[in-house]
mmCIF file with all atom_site columns, C-alpha atoms in Angstrom:
data_model
loop_
_atom_site.group_PDB
_atom_site.id
_atom_site.type_symbol
_atom_site.label_atom_id
_atom_site.label_alt_id
_atom_site.label_comp_id
_atom_site.label_asym_id
_atom_site.label_entity_id
_atom_site.label_seq_id
_atom_site.pdbx_PDB_ins_code
_atom_site.Cartn_x
_atom_site.Cartn_y
_atom_site.Cartn_z
_atom_site.occupancy
_atom_site.B_iso_or_equiv
_atom_site.pdbx_formal_charge
_atom_site.auth_seq_id
_atom_site.auth_comp_id
_atom_site.auth_asym_id
_atom_site.auth_atom_id
_atom_site.pdbx_PDB_model_num
ATOM 1  C CA . PHE A 1 1  ? 112.566 111.130 92.771  1.00 0.00 ? 13 PHE A CA 1
ATOM 2  C CA . PRO A 1 2  ? 110.593 108.983 90.348  1.00 0.00 ? 14 PRO A CA 1
ATOM 3  C CA . GLU A 1 3  ? 112.427 105.744 91.011  1.00 0.00 ? 15 GLU A CA 1
ATOM 4  C CA . SER A 1 4  ? 112.357 106.075 94.802  1.00 0.00 ? 16 SER A CA 1
ATOM 5  C CA . ALA A 1 5  ? 108.588 106.642 94.675  1.00 0.00 ? 17 ALA A CA 1
ATOM 6  C CA . ARG A 1 6  ? 108.179 103.216 93.077  1.00 0.00 ? 18 ARG A CA 1
ATOM 7  C CA . VAL A 1 7  ? 109.808 101.406 96.009  1.00 0.00 ? 19 VAL A CA 1
ATOM 8  C CA . GLN A 1 8  ? 107.390 99.203  97.904  1.00 0.00 ? 20 GLN A CA 1
ATOM 9  C CA . ASP A 1 9  ? 107.659 98.641  101.655 1.00 0.00 ? 21 ASP A CA 1
ATOM 10 C CA . ARG A 1 10 ? 107.278 95.230  103.290 1.00 0.00 ? 22 ARG A CA 1
ATOM 11 C CA . GLU A 1 11 ? 103.488 95.534  102.952 1.00 0.00 ? 23 GLU A CA 1
ATOM 12 C CA . GLY A 1 12 ? 103.860 96.336  99.252  1.00 0.00 ? 24 GLY A CA 1
ATOM 13 C CA . LYS A 1 13 ? 102.759 99.943  99.683  1.00 0.00 ? 25 LYS A CA 1
ATOM 14 C CA . THR A 1 14 ? 104.282 102.718 97.603  1.00 0.00 ? 26 THR A CA 1
ATOM 15 C CA . ALA A 1 15 ? 104.708 106.389 98.439  1.00 0.00 ? 27 ALA A CA 1
ATOM 16 C CA . LEU A 1 16 ? 101.347 106.938 96.731  1.00 0.00 ? 28 LEU A CA 1
ATOM 17 C CA . HIS A 1 17 ? 99.554  104.468 99.013  1.00 0.00 ? 29 HIS A CA 1
ATOM 18 C CA . ARG A 1 18 ? 101.109 106.191 102.051 1.00 0.00 ? 30 ARG A CA 1
ATOM 19 C CA . ALA A 1 19 ? 100.310 109.703 100.821 1.00 0.00 ? 31 ALA A CA 1
ATOM 20 C CA . ILE A 1 20 ? 96.675  108.718 100.304 1.00 0.00 ? 32 ILE A CA 1
ATOM 21 C CA . PHE A 1 21 ? 96.446  107.010 103.686 1.00 0.00 ? 33 PHE A CA 1
ATOM 22 C CA . THR A 1 22 ? 97.805  110.108 105.456 1.00 0.00 ? 34 THR A CA 1
ATOM 23 C CA . LEU A 1 23 ? 95.587  112.471 103.418 1.00 0.00 ? 35 LEU A CA 1
ATOM 24 C CA . ASN A 1 24 ? 98.602  114.257 101.943 1.00 0.00 ? 36 ASN A CA 1
ATOM 25 C CA . ASP A 1 25 ? 96.807  115.651 98.908  1.00 0.00 ? 37 ASP A CA 1
ATOM 26 C CA . ALA A 1 26 ? 99.797  117.704 97.724  1.00 0.00 ? 38 ALA A CA 1
ATOM 27 C CA . ALA A 1 27 ? 101.984 114.579 97.639  1.00 0.00 ? 39 ALA A CA 1
ATOM 28 C CA . VAL A 1 28 ? 99.257  112.592 95.860  1.00 0.00 ? 40 VAL A CA 1
ATOM 29 C CA . ARG A 1 29 ? 98.960  115.266 93.184  1.00 0.00 ? 41 ARG A CA 1
ATOM 30 C CA . GLU A 1 30 ? 102.744 115.523 92.712  1.00 0.00 ? 42 GLU A CA 1
ATOM 31 C CA . LEU A 1 31 ? 103.283 111.757 92.607  1.00 0.00 ? 43 LEU A CA 1
ATOM 32 C CA . LEU A 1 32 ? 100.528 111.266 90.035  1.00 0.00 ? 44 LEU A CA 1
ATOM 33 C CA . GLN A 1 33 ? 101.771 114.148 87.892  1.00 0.00 ? 45 GLN A CA 1
ATOM 34 C CA . GLN A 1 34 ? 105.321 112.761 87.912  1.00 0.00 ? 46 GLN A CA 1
ATOM 35 C CA . ILE A 1 35 ? 104.530 109.026 87.776  1.00 0.00 ? 47 ILE A CA 1
ATOM 36 C CA . PRO A 1 36 ? 100.930 108.429 86.660  1.00 0.00 ? 48 PRO A CA 1
ATOM 37 C CA . ASP A 1 37 ? 101.402 104.666 86.327  1.00 0.00 ? 49 ASP A CA 1
ATOM 38 C CA . LEU A 1 38 ? 101.826 104.394 90.134  1.00 0.00 ? 50 LEU A CA 1
ATOM 39 C CA . VAL A 1 39 ? 98.043  104.309 90.149  1.00 0.00 ? 51 VAL A CA 1
ATOM 40 C CA . HIS A 1 40 ? 98.265  100.684 88.927  1.00 0.00 ? 52 HIS A CA 1
ATOM 41 C CA . CYS A 1 41 ? 100.591 99.424  91.665  1.00 0.00 ? 53 CYS A CA 1
ATOM 42 C CA . ALA A 1 42 ? 98.844  97.036  94.036  1.00 0.00 ? 54 ALA A CA 1
ATOM 43 C CA . ASP A 1 43 ? 100.151 96.434  97.536  1.00 0.00 ? 55 ASP A CA 1
ATOM 44 C CA . GLY A 1 44 ? 100.717 93.020  99.130  1.00 0.00 ? 56 GLY A CA 1
ATOM 45 C CA . GLY A 1 45 ? 96.990  92.672  99.799  1.00 0.00 ? 57 GLY A CA 1
ATOM 46 C CA . GLY A 1 46 ? 96.090  93.465  96.189  1.00 0.00 ? 58 GLY A CA 1
ATOM 47 C CA . ASN A 1 47 ? 94.934  97.010  97.006  1.00 0.00 ? 59 ASN A CA 1
ATOM 48 C CA . THR A 1 48 ? 95.610  99.700  94.442  1.00 0.00 ? 60 THR A CA 1
ATOM 49 C CA . PRO A 1 49 ? 95.817  103.365 95.417  1.00 0.00 ? 61 PRO A CA 1
ATOM 50 C CA . LEU A 1 50 ? 92.137  103.586 94.419  1.00 0.00 ? 62 LEU A CA 1
ATOM 51 C CA . HIS A 1 51 ? 91.260  100.987 97.054  1.00 0.00 ? 63 HIS A CA 1
ATOM 52 C CA . THR A 1 52 ? 93.292  102.919 99.617  1.00 0.00 ? 64 THR A CA 1
ATOM 53 C CA . ALA A 1 53 ? 91.532  106.156 98.715  1.00 0.00 ? 65 ALA A CA 1
ATOM 54 C CA . LEU A 1 54 ? 88.120  104.550 99.174  1.00 0.00 ? 66 LEU A CA 1
ATOM 55 C CA . GLN A 1 55 ? 88.900  103.327 102.703 1.00 0.00 ? 67 GLN A CA 1
ATOM 56 C CA . PRO A 1 56 ? 87.589  105.548 105.525 1.00 0.00 ? 68 PRO A CA 1
ATOM 57 C CA . LYS A 1 57 ? 90.287  107.657 107.169 1.00 0.00 ? 69 LYS A CA 1
ATOM 58 C CA . ARG A 1 58 ? 90.381  109.138 110.644 1.00 0.00 ? 70 ARG A CA 1
ATOM 59 C CA . GLY A 1 59 ? 90.307  112.919 110.567 1.00 0.00 ? 71 GLY A CA 1
ATOM 60 C CA . GLY A 1 60 ? 89.186  113.183 106.964 1.00 0.00 ? 72 GLY A CA 1
ATOM 61 C CA . ASP A 1 61 ? 86.610  115.785 106.035 1.00 0.00 ? 73 ASP A CA 1
ATOM 62 C CA . GLY A 1 62 ? 85.763  114.287 102.672 1.00 0.00 ? 74 GLY A CA 1
ATOM 63 C CA . LEU A 1 63 ? 87.232  117.100 100.577 1.00 0.00 ? 75 LEU A CA 1
ATOM 64 C CA . LYS A 1 64 ? 90.770  115.746 100.391 1.00 0.00 ? 76 LYS A CA 1
ATOM 65 C CA . GLU A 1 65 ? 89.425  112.270 99.721  1.00 0.00 ? 77 GLU A CA 1
ATOM 66 C CA . GLN A 1 66 ? 87.366  113.602 96.804  1.00 0.00 ? 78 GLN A CA 1
ATOM 67 C CA . MET A 1 67 ? 90.379  115.415 95.343  1.00 0.00 ? 79 MET A CA 1
ATOM 68 C CA . MET A 1 68 ? 92.528  112.299 95.628  1.00 0.00 ? 80 MET A CA 1
ATOM 69 C CA . LEU A 1 69 ? 89.878  110.158 93.935  1.00 0.00 ? 81 LEU A CA 1
ATOM 70 C CA . LYS A 1 70 ? 89.637  112.701 91.128  1.00 0.00 ? 82 LYS A CA 1
ATOM 71 C CA . GLU A 1 71 ? 93.424  112.592 90.609  1.00 0.00 ? 83 GLU A CA 1
ATOM 72 C CA . ILE A 1 72 ? 93.498  108.786 90.657  1.00 0.00 ? 84 ILE A CA 1
ATOM 73 C CA . LEU A 1 73 ? 90.619  108.458 88.213  1.00 0.00 ? 85 LEU A CA 1
ATOM 74 C CA . ARG A 1 74 ? 92.204  111.055 85.935  1.00 0.00 ? 86 ARG A CA 1
ATOM 75 C CA . CYS A 1 75 ? 95.200  108.723 85.606  1.00 0.00 ? 87 CYS A CA 1
ATOM 76 C CA . ASP A 1 76 ? 93.128  105.539 85.362  1.00 0.00 ? 88 ASP A CA 1
ATOM 77 C CA . PRO A 1 77 ? 89.396  106.017 84.787  1.00 0.00 ? 89 PRO A CA 1
ATOM 78 C CA . ASN A 1 78 ? 88.808  102.248 85.068  1.00 0.00 ? 90 ASN A CA 1
ATOM 79 C CA . GLY A 1 79 ? 90.700  101.746 88.337  1.00 0.00 ? 91 GLY A CA 1
ATOM 80 C CA . TYR A 1 80 ? 92.482  98.603  87.175  1.00 0.00 ? 92 TYR A CA 1
ATOM 81 C CA . ALA A 1 81 ? 95.665  97.251  88.738  1.00 0.00 ? 93 ALA A CA 1
ATOM 82 C CA . GLN A 1 82 ? 98.288  96.270  86.185  1.00 0.00 ? 94 GLN A CA 1
ATOM 83 C CA . ASN A 1 83 ? 100.942 94.354  88.145  1.00 0.00 ? 95 ASN A CA 1
#
């Protein structure tokens, strides 16, 4: 599980980027508990999971977004990419 979660697709996105984009808060929590340094992985456009979490999402009610931001900032309170 941990190594496959680090794989980046052709856009450079990890499982964490995708979980955030699809508002899968359970996956975000699990990924960050298992592999907290995923929070530093920037995609091909230089966007970290924090950037992805801050982008507006269709169908979001704000609660899941807040939880995801809390989890991300717990792992990296400064929000810095370290690639």
